[in-house]
mmCIF file of C-alpha atoms in Angstrom:
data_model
loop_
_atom_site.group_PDB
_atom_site.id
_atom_site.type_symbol
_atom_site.label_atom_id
_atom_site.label_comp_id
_atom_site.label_asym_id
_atom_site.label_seq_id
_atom_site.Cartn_x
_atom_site.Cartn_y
_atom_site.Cartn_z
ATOM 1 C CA UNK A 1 -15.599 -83.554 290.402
ATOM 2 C CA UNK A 2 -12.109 -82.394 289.455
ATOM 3 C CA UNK A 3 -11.911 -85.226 286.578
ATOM 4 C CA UNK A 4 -14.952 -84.069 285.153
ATOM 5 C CA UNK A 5 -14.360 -80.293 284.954
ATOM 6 C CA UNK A 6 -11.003 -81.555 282.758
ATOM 7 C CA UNK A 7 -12.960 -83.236 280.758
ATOM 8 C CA UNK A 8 -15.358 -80.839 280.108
ATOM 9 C CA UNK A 9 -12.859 -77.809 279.854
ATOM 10 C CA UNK A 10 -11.370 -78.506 275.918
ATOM 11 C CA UNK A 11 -15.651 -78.910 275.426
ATOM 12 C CA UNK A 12 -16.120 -75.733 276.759
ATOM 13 C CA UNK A 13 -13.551 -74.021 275.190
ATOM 14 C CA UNK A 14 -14.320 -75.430 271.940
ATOM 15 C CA UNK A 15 -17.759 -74.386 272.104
ATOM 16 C CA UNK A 16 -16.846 -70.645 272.970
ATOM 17 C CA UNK A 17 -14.271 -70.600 270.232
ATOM 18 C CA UNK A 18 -17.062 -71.832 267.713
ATOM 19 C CA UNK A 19 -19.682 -69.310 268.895
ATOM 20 C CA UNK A 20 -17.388 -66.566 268.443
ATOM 21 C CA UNK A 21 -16.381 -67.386 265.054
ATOM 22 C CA UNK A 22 -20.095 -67.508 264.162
ATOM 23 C CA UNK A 23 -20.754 -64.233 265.848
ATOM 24 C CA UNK A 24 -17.188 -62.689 264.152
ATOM 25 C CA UNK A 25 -18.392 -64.504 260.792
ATOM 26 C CA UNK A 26 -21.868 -62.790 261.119
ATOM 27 C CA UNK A 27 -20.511 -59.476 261.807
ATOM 28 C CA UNK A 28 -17.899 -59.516 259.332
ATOM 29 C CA UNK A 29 -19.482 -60.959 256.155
ATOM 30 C CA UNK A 30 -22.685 -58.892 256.083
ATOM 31 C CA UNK A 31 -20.925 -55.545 256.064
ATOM 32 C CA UNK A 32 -18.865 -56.794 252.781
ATOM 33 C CA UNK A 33 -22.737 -57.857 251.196
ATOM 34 C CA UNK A 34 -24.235 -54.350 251.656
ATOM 35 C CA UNK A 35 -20.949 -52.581 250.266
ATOM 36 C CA UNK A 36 -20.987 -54.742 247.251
ATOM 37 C CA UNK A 37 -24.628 -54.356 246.717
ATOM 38 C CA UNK A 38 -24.359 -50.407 247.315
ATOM 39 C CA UNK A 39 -21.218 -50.072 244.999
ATOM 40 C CA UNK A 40 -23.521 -52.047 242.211
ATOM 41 C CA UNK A 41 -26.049 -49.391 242.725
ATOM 42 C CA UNK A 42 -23.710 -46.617 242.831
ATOM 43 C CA UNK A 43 -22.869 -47.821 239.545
ATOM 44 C CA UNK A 44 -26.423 -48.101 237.601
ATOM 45 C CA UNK A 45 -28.556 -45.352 239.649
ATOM 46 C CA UNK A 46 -28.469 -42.602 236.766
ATOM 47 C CA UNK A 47 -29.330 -45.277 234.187
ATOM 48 C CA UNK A 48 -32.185 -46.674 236.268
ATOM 49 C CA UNK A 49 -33.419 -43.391 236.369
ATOM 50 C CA UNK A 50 -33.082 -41.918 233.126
ATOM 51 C CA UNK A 51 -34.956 -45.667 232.096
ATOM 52 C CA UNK A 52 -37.942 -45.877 234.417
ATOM 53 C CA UNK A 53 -38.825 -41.957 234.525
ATOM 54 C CA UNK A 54 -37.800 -39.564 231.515
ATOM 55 C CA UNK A 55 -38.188 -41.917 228.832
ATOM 56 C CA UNK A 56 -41.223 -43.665 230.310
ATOM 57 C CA UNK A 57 -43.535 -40.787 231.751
ATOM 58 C CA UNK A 58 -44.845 -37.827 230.405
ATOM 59 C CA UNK A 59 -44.026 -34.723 231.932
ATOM 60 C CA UNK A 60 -45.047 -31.309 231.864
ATOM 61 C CA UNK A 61 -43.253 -28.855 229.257
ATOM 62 C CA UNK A 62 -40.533 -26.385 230.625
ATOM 63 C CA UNK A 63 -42.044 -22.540 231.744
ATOM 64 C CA UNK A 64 -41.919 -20.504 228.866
ATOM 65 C CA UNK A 65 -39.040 -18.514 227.763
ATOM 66 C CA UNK A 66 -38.088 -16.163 225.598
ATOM 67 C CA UNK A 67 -35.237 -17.559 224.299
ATOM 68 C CA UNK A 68 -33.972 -21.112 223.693
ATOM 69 C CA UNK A 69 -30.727 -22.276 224.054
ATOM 70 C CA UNK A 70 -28.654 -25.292 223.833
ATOM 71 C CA UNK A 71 -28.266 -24.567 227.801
ATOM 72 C CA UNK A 72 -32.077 -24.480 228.355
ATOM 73 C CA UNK A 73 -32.572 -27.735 226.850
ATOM 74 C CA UNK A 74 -30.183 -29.147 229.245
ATOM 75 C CA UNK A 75 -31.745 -27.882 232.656
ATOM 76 C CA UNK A 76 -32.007 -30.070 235.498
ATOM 77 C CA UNK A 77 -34.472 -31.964 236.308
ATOM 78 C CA UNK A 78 -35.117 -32.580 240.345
ATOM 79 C CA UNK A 79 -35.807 -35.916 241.463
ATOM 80 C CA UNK A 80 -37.186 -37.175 244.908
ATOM 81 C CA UNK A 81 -34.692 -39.854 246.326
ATOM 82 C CA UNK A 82 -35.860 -41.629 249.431
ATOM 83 C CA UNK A 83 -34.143 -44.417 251.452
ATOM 84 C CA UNK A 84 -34.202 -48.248 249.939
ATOM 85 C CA UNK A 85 -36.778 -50.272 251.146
ATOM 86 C CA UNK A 86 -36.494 -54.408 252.071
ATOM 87 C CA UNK A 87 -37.421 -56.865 248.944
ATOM 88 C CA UNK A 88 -40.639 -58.807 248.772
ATOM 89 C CA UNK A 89 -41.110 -62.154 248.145
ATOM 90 C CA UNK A 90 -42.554 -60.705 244.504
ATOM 91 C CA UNK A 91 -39.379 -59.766 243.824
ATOM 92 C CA UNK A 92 -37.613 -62.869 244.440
ATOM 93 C CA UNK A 93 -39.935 -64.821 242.181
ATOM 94 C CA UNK A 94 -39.779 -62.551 239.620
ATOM 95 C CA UNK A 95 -36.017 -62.940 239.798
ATOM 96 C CA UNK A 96 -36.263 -66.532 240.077
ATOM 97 C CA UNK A 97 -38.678 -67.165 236.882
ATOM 98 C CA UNK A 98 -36.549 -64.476 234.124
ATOM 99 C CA UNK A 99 -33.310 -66.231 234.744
ATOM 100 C CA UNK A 100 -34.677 -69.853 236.126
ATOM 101 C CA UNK A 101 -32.592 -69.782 239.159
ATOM 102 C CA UNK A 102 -33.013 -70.774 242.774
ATOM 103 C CA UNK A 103 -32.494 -68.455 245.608
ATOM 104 C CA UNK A 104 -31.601 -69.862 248.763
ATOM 105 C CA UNK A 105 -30.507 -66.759 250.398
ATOM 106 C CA UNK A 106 -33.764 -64.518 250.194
ATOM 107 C CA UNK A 107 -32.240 -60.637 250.966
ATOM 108 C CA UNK A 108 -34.894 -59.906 253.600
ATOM 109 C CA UNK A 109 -32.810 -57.388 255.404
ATOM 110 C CA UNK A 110 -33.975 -54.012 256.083
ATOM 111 C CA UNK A 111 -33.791 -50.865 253.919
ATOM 112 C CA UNK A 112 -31.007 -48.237 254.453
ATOM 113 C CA UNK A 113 -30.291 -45.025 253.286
ATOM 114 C CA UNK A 114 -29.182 -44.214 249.999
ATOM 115 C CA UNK A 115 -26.433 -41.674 249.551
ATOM 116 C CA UNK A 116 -27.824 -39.586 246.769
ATOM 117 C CA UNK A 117 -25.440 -36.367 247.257
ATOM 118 C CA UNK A 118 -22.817 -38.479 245.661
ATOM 119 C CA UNK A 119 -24.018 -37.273 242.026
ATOM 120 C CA UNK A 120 -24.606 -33.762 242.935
ATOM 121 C CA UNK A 121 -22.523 -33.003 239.937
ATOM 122 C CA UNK A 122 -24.232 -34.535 237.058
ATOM 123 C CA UNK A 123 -25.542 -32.800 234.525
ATOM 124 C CA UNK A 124 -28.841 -33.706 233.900
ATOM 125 C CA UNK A 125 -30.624 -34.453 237.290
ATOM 126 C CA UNK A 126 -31.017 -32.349 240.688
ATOM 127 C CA UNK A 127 -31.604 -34.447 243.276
ATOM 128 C CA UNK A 128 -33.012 -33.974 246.680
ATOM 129 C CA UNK A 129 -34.342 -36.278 249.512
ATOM 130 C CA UNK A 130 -38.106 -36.403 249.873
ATOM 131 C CA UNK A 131 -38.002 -35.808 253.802
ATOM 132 C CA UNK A 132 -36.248 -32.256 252.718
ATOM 133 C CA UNK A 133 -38.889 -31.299 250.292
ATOM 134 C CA UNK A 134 -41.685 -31.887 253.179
ATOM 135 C CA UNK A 135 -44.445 -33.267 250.170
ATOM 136 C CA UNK A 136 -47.998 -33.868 251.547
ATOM 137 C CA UNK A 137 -48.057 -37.042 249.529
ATOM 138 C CA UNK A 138 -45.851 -38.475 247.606
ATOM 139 C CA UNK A 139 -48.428 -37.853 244.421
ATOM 140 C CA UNK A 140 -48.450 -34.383 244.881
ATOM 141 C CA UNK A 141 -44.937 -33.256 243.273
ATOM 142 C CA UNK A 142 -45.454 -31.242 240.157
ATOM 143 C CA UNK A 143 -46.614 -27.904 243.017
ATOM 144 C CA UNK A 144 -43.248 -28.304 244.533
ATOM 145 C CA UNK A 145 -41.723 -27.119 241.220
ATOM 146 C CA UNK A 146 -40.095 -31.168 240.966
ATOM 147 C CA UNK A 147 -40.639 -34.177 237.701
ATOM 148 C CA UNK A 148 -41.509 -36.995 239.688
ATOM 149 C CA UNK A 149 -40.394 -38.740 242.884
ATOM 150 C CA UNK A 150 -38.671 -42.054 242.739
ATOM 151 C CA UNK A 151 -38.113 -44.772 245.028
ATOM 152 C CA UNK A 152 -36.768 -48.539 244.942
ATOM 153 C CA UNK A 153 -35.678 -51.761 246.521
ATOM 154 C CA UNK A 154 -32.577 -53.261 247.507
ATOM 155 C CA UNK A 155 -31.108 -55.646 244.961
ATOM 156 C CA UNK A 156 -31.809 -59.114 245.613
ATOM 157 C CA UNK A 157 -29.182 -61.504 244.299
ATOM 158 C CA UNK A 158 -29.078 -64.815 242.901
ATOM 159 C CA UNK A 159 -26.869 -67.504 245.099
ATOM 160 C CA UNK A 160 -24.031 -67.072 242.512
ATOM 161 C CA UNK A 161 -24.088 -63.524 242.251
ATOM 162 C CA UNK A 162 -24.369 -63.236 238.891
ATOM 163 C CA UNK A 163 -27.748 -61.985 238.355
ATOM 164 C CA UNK A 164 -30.065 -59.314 240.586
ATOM 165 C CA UNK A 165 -33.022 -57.921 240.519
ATOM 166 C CA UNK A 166 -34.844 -54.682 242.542
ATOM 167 C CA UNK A 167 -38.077 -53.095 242.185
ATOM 168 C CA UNK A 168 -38.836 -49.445 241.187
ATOM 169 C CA UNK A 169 -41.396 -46.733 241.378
ATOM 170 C CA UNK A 170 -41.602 -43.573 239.603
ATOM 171 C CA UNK A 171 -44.523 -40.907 240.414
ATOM 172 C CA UNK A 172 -44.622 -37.785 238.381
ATOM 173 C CA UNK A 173 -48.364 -36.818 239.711
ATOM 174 C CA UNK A 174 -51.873 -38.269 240.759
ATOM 175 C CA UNK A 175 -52.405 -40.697 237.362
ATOM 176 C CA UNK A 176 -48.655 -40.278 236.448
ATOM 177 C CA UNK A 177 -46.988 -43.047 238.236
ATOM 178 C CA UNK A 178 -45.291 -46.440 236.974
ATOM 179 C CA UNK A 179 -43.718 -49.764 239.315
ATOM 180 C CA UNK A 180 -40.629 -51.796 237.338
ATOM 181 C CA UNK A 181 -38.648 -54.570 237.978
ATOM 182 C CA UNK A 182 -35.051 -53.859 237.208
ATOM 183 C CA UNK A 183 -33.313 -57.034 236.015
ATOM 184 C CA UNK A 184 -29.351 -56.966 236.014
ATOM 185 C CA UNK A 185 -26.668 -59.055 235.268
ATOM 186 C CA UNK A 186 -22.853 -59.076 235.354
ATOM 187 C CA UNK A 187 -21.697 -59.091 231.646
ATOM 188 C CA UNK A 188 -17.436 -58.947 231.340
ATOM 189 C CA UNK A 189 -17.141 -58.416 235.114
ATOM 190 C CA UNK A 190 -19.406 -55.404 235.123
ATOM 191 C CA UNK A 191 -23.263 -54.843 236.090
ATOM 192 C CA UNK A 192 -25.175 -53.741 233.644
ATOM 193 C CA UNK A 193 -29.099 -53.341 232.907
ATOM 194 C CA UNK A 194 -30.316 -56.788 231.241
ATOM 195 C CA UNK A 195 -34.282 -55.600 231.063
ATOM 196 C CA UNK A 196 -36.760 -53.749 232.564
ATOM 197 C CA UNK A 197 -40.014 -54.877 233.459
ATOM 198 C CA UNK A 198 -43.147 -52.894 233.830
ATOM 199 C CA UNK A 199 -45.697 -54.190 236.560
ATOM 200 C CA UNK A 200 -47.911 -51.247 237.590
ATOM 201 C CA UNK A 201 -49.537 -48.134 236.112
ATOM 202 C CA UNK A 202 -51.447 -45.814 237.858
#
């Protein structure tokens, strides 16, 4: 009995060193994935918004005043921001057709929150978090004195990381409301917008 628990103690202690390093591996990778996805969307969130909402969607015309000014053509505009939601298998085909790739590693993780406070000083939006404004439906914006709500996916990746993908919705009333895919690439070791997609109108 003593001859086999010898034998089977460098086993054992192989084993538990392996496990770990899986566990330590699986612990220590994915928080470096959702930083580098987060920092890429740090990066292109005004320009995905200034693409899929302003230029694309009508919108009401400013409240009359009496005087115009350089200053009153540059008021800001409020957007709804809401927390980033999981990618669909859609998604990941779409991704897979425009750039005829293959990817292996599908990002079906959840959604987390998006940090929109970070561009509190910009000078064209206003943003604010669509649990804070308290909407009865996310349709029903223009009453709360707001241009449209917008909300979007994480970014899947292709295996190489050189080109992404993430889906889009902008909402600026009942029949005011538009879905996009969001196609980027990484172009002289930056992200950048490659094309964007339209795939719903409502």
């Amino acid at each position: 009995m003593k001859y086999i628990l010898i034998t089977l103690l460098p086993i054992l202690i192989l084993f538990s060193s392996c496990k770990d390093q899986t566990k330590n591996n699986h612990f220590d990778i994915t928080p470096e994935k959702i930083d580098f996805e987060k920092e890429i969307m740090n990066d292109l969130f005004l320009k995905i918004v200034d693409t899929v909402s302003f230029k694309q969607m009508y919108l009401p015309p400013p409240k009359h005043r009496e005087k115009s000014t350089e200053a009153q053509d540059t008021i800001k505009r409020v957007i709804m921001v809401d927390s980033v939601y999981a990618v669909d298998k859609e998604l990941i085909n779409q991704l897979e057709e425009f750039y005829d790739t293959k990817i292996t590693l599908p990002n079906n993780k959840p959604g987390y929150k998006f940090d929109y406070k970070i561009y509190s000083e910009n000078k064209t939006y206003n943003f604010i978090e669509a649990s804070e404004a308290k909407l009865d439906s996310i349709w029903n914006v223009n009453p709360n004195n707001v241009n449209g709500i917008i909300y979007f996916s994480r970014i899947q990746f292709d295996d190489n990381n050189k080109f992404g993908a993430l889906s889009v919705g902008f909402g600026a009333g009942p029949k005011a409301g538009r879905g996009f895919i969001i196609f980027i690439k990484l172009k002289n070791n930056k992200w950048v917008i490659d094309k964007v997609t339209s795939i719903w109108v409502s």
